[in-house]
Amino acid sequence: MKFTKFVLLAAAIMACACEKEMPTDTMPEATNNMTRIKTEILSFASVEEMEEQIGILRIMAPEEMAGWYAVQNFESQYDALYRAAEEIDNATTLEEAEAIKTKYSPYFLYNDNPADEEPFNPYLPNEKPDYAYVCNISGEVMIGGEVVNYNTITNVADTHEYQLAHAPMTRSDNITRDNILKRTAGKHKFWAEGRMDQNEIVCIEFTAHKKTIFGWNKCQMSYHIRSGRWLTNDGWRSYSPWFLQFKENTPDGAWTKKIPSHTFVPVGRPKYNQTGVMNFRIYSKGTGPESEGNLTLYYTSTKE
């Protein structure tokens, strides 16, 4: 299926992919003066249905995704993670920051290694980070009538984000290798990492951290992107509208909107049995143009 057709199916699938898991006898009659009861868990008939919904969410623009969650009256685990980070960012005293960390410690992992200077940055304990789009703050989702909890990671060093930032091969401030770009400048750093989902849609996951009086913490950031050289123009069966704004832009590139950490933006889908290659020049507003780096995406399709 072409990428554009896949997007057009989103509305139809979104209408039936999720249900609120709430007894009908607890749901009050809707009135103009009544706030809806918050949905505590999303329900899917199968893992396949859940992953299909995740695939749709991943290619949505941030405002579209926020609208979908508003309709479901649901806060995802990713949104809760970012809320925890933002509350720390708005704290004014160490005591307030400690209280916020205590409040969220039952839900997220924290890195207490003083050398890393990030004691208040929340890490996702979900064994499948993409599932955080439909899990609640506790890592739970209902599948086939059974509650499944994907929060199985108990050591922050086992999380994907920590390994990308702190593992021996990636600990340096500047990394450029296939499908990953990392840059640090002063009190700002960012990662841009290529990811391909089960539908073979290739996305870039953006994560930015900034250093405040409480140490490093994830944050919202804008990114400047311009296309570099093209190694194989014919390796892609479709491109996303998001990507085309950079492909067709002037050599000076363009800015993304301000987006939260762990935001996925789609670029396209490789042709069957071929390797699609894309090349970007990227820097964040925080790191500045002097830290611009090259992100080269290499992905091979195995689905017709």
XYZ file of C-alpha atoms in Angstrom:
304
model
C 0.000 0.000 0.000
C 1.382 3.409 -0.831
C 2.198 5.719 2.025
C -0.428 8.244 0.977
C -3.132 5.568 0.911
C -1.986 4.391 4.322
C -2.528 7.880 5.715
C -5.970 8.098 4.159
C -6.976 4.920 5.990
C -6.101 6.483 9.352
C -9.482 8.066 9.947
C -11.355 4.848 9.272
C -9.114 2.696 11.444
C -8.947 5.264 14.240
C -12.691 5.092 14.606
C -12.674 1.417 15.565
C -9.167 0.615 16.872
C -9.672 1.689 20.464
C -12.380 1.549 23.087
C -12.550 3.069 26.540
C -12.402 0.398 29.186
C -15.051 1.655 31.585
C -18.214 0.068 32.947
C -21.280 1.702 31.472
C -22.904 2.107 34.876
C -20.100 4.454 35.970
C -20.344 6.733 32.953
C -22.458 9.803 33.775
C -24.814 11.346 31.291
C -23.044 13.986 29.249
C -23.995 17.540 30.112
C -22.450 20.881 29.264
C -21.406 21.334 32.872
C -19.871 17.884 33.391
C -16.259 16.843 32.816
C -15.823 13.442 31.189
C -14.332 10.702 33.330
C -10.720 10.109 32.330
C -10.101 6.866 30.465
C -7.651 4.829 32.548
C -6.788 2.180 29.965
C -7.204 1.544 26.255
C -8.540 -1.758 24.948
C -7.646 -3.693 21.794
C -8.833 -7.026 20.481
C -5.285 -8.187 19.676
C -1.641 -7.146 19.634
C -1.915 -6.757 15.859
C -4.791 -4.280 16.212
C -2.838 -2.360 18.843
C 0.290 -2.193 16.676
C -1.804 -1.010 13.738
C -3.091 1.864 15.852
C 0.440 2.680 17.019
C 1.537 2.818 13.390
C -1.186 5.367 12.673
C -0.263 7.468 15.689
C 3.413 7.507 14.771
C 2.798 9.166 11.414
C 0.444 11.816 12.792
C 1.562 15.392 13.245
C 1.800 16.325 16.956
C -1.429 18.344 16.853
C -3.284 15.471 15.148
C -2.032 13.039 17.766
C -3.117 15.376 20.564
C -6.578 15.534 18.980
C -6.839 11.749 18.846
C -5.965 11.447 22.529
C -8.481 14.178 23.357
C -11.235 12.174 21.648
C -10.200 9.086 23.630
C -9.954 11.228 26.778
C -6.681 9.420 27.467
C -3.142 10.345 28.488
C -0.502 8.059 26.994
C 2.583 6.876 28.816
C 4.694 9.102 26.549
C 2.595 12.152 27.402
C 2.834 11.338 31.106
C 6.616 10.958 30.759
C 6.883 14.363 29.162
C 4.580 15.858 31.786
C 6.952 14.619 34.495
C 9.924 16.172 32.699
C 8.092 19.456 32.182
C 7.135 19.723 35.851
C 10.806 19.442 36.785
C 11.612 22.102 34.206
C 9.138 24.444 35.915
C 10.347 23.716 39.461
C 11.960 26.623 41.316
C 13.585 24.898 44.298
C 15.467 21.668 44.905
C 12.816 20.636 47.428
C 10.105 21.072 44.801
C 12.113 19.055 42.272
C 12.642 16.252 44.795
C 8.904 16.154 45.535
C 8.104 15.876 41.825
C 10.608 13.042 41.412
C 9.082 11.226 44.387
C 5.621 11.615 42.869
C 6.657 10.042 39.554
C 9.130 7.438 40.840
C 6.431 4.703 40.924
C 6.003 5.174 37.180
C 9.399 6.086 35.711
C 13.086 5.281 36.223
C 15.704 7.825 37.258
C 19.464 7.881 36.789
C 21.107 8.618 40.132
C 24.705 8.397 38.881
C 26.170 11.810 39.842
C 28.577 11.717 36.905
C 25.673 11.836 34.440
C 24.117 14.940 36.020
C 20.513 13.961 35.294
C 18.903 12.906 38.586
C 15.492 14.318 37.603
C 15.219 13.147 33.989
C 12.511 10.433 33.762
C 13.235 7.271 31.762
C 10.615 4.984 30.274
C 10.494 1.494 31.905
C 8.456 0.073 29.011
C 10.170 -2.906 27.348
C 8.645 -1.822 24.017
C 8.994 1.977 23.794
C 6.596 2.246 20.843
C 3.840 0.719 22.971
C 4.017 3.797 25.215
C 1.775 5.486 22.639
C -1.188 3.394 23.855
C -0.123 2.332 27.364
C -1.205 4.365 30.378
C 1.216 5.936 32.844
C 1.667 2.519 34.502
C 2.615 0.803 31.237
C -0.738 -0.984 30.995
C -2.995 -1.714 28.046
C -5.893 -4.165 27.690
C -5.475 -6.800 24.958
C -8.175 -9.373 24.317
C -9.854 -8.557 27.616
C -6.654 -9.023 29.664
C -4.564 -6.228 31.189
C -0.943 -6.439 30.006
C 1.816 -4.428 31.698
C 4.900 -3.700 29.601
C 6.809 -1.942 32.396
C 9.307 -4.764 32.857
C 12.542 -2.700 32.882
C 13.783 -2.098 36.429
C 17.277 -0.725 35.732
C 17.614 2.616 33.970
C 20.743 1.331 32.221
C 18.571 -1.168 30.326
C 16.387 1.503 28.693
C 16.860 2.378 25.034
C 17.279 6.087 25.759
C 19.977 5.499 28.365
C 21.914 3.148 26.100
C 21.818 5.644 23.261
C 23.096 8.392 25.543
C 25.442 6.518 27.866
C 26.611 3.215 26.400
C 30.396 3.093 25.742
C 30.034 3.293 21.962
C 27.725 6.327 22.092
C 28.866 8.205 25.183
C 30.829 10.863 23.304
C 29.146 14.182 22.677
C 28.999 13.821 18.901
C 27.965 10.641 17.084
C 27.372 10.214 13.368
C 26.613 6.731 12.073
C 23.955 5.021 9.994
C 20.464 5.855 11.298
C 21.734 7.821 14.336
C 22.919 11.397 14.852
C 23.854 12.866 18.237
C 25.120 16.369 18.936
C 25.963 18.264 22.137
C 26.768 21.949 22.422
C 26.953 23.751 25.749
C 23.764 23.155 27.707
C 21.866 21.498 24.864
C 22.008 18.123 23.121
C 19.790 16.196 20.756
C 19.436 12.783 19.115
C 17.870 12.018 15.749
C 17.383 8.288 15.295
C 15.857 6.443 12.353
C 13.199 3.846 13.122
C 11.125 1.542 10.892
C 7.796 0.201 12.167
C 5.941 -3.031 11.390
C 4.355 -1.367 8.339
C 7.851 -0.439 7.109
C 7.171 3.273 7.508
C 10.507 4.933 8.268
C 10.416 7.697 10.884
C 12.963 9.865 12.655
C 12.639 9.983 16.443
C 13.785 13.322 17.855
C 14.896 13.674 21.487
C 16.356 16.850 22.989
C 17.834 17.456 26.430
C 18.846 20.699 28.071
C 20.840 21.357 31.226
C 19.260 23.454 33.959
C 20.011 24.020 37.639
C 18.632 20.517 38.249
C 20.807 18.812 35.591
C 19.977 17.365 32.174
C 16.321 16.825 31.325
C 14.338 16.088 28.149
C 12.518 19.044 26.610
C 10.663 20.428 23.600
C 12.799 21.705 20.753
C 12.696 22.894 17.134
C 15.040 21.366 14.552
C 16.534 22.819 11.389
C 16.594 20.245 8.610
C 17.845 20.333 5.049
C 18.320 17.496 2.609
C 21.848 16.507 1.723
C 23.015 14.380 -1.175
C 20.764 11.592 -2.453
C 22.432 8.214 -2.740
C 19.527 6.251 -4.279
C 16.525 8.273 -5.364
C 14.700 5.176 -6.616
C 14.826 3.160 -3.371
C 11.552 4.561 -1.983
C 8.008 3.638 -2.961
C 6.556 6.701 -1.218
C 7.557 9.793 0.693
C 5.656 11.469 3.493
C 4.259 15.008 3.170
C 6.425 15.896 6.167
C 9.581 14.882 4.334
C 8.678 16.606 1.067
C 8.774 20.029 2.710
C 12.502 19.501 3.253
C 13.215 17.659 0.005
C 11.622 20.405 -2.048
C 12.798 23.321 0.082
C 15.631 25.672 -0.729
C 19.208 24.626 0.123
C 18.839 26.671 3.310
C 16.364 24.093 4.644
C 13.419 24.620 6.975
C 12.509 24.486 10.672
C 10.224 21.985 12.332
C 7.668 23.115 14.838
C 8.615 22.905 18.505
C 8.105 19.243 19.351
C 8.422 17.199 22.566
C 11.154 14.626 23.032
C 10.411 11.162 21.609
C 8.357 12.634 18.774
C 8.390 10.499 15.612
C 8.213 12.166 12.200
C 7.704 10.009 9.074
C 9.903 10.230 5.988
C 8.664 7.432 3.722
C 8.583 3.737 2.872
C 11.270 1.793 0.937
C 10.454 -0.187 -2.173
C 10.057 -3.934 -1.758
C 13.350 -5.820 -1.646
C 15.334 -2.585 -2.024
C 17.290 -0.350 0.324
C 16.053 3.193 0.579
C 18.633 5.827 1.536
C 18.040 9.384 2.709
C 20.526 11.971 3.855
C 19.752 14.950 6.107
C 21.699 17.813 7.655
C 20.213 18.564 11.086
C 20.769 20.772 14.111
C 18.530 21.836 16.982
C 17.669 25.373 17.965
C 19.523 24.742 21.223
C 22.769 23.410 19.759
C 22.899 25.933 16.924
C 24.174 25.688 13.325
C 27.775 25.071 14.408
C 26.632 21.636 15.624
C 24.889 20.624 12.415
C 25.394 16.931 11.714
C 24.599 14.402 9.034
C 21.876 11.761 9.507
C 21.870 9.039 6.847
C 18.975 6.583 6.869
C 19.444 3.087 5.418
C 16.392 0.785 5.465
C 15.587 -2.312 3.425
C 12.038 -3.443 2.707
C 11.009 -7.078 3.147
C 7.272 -6.627 2.507
C 5.561 -6.442 -0.871
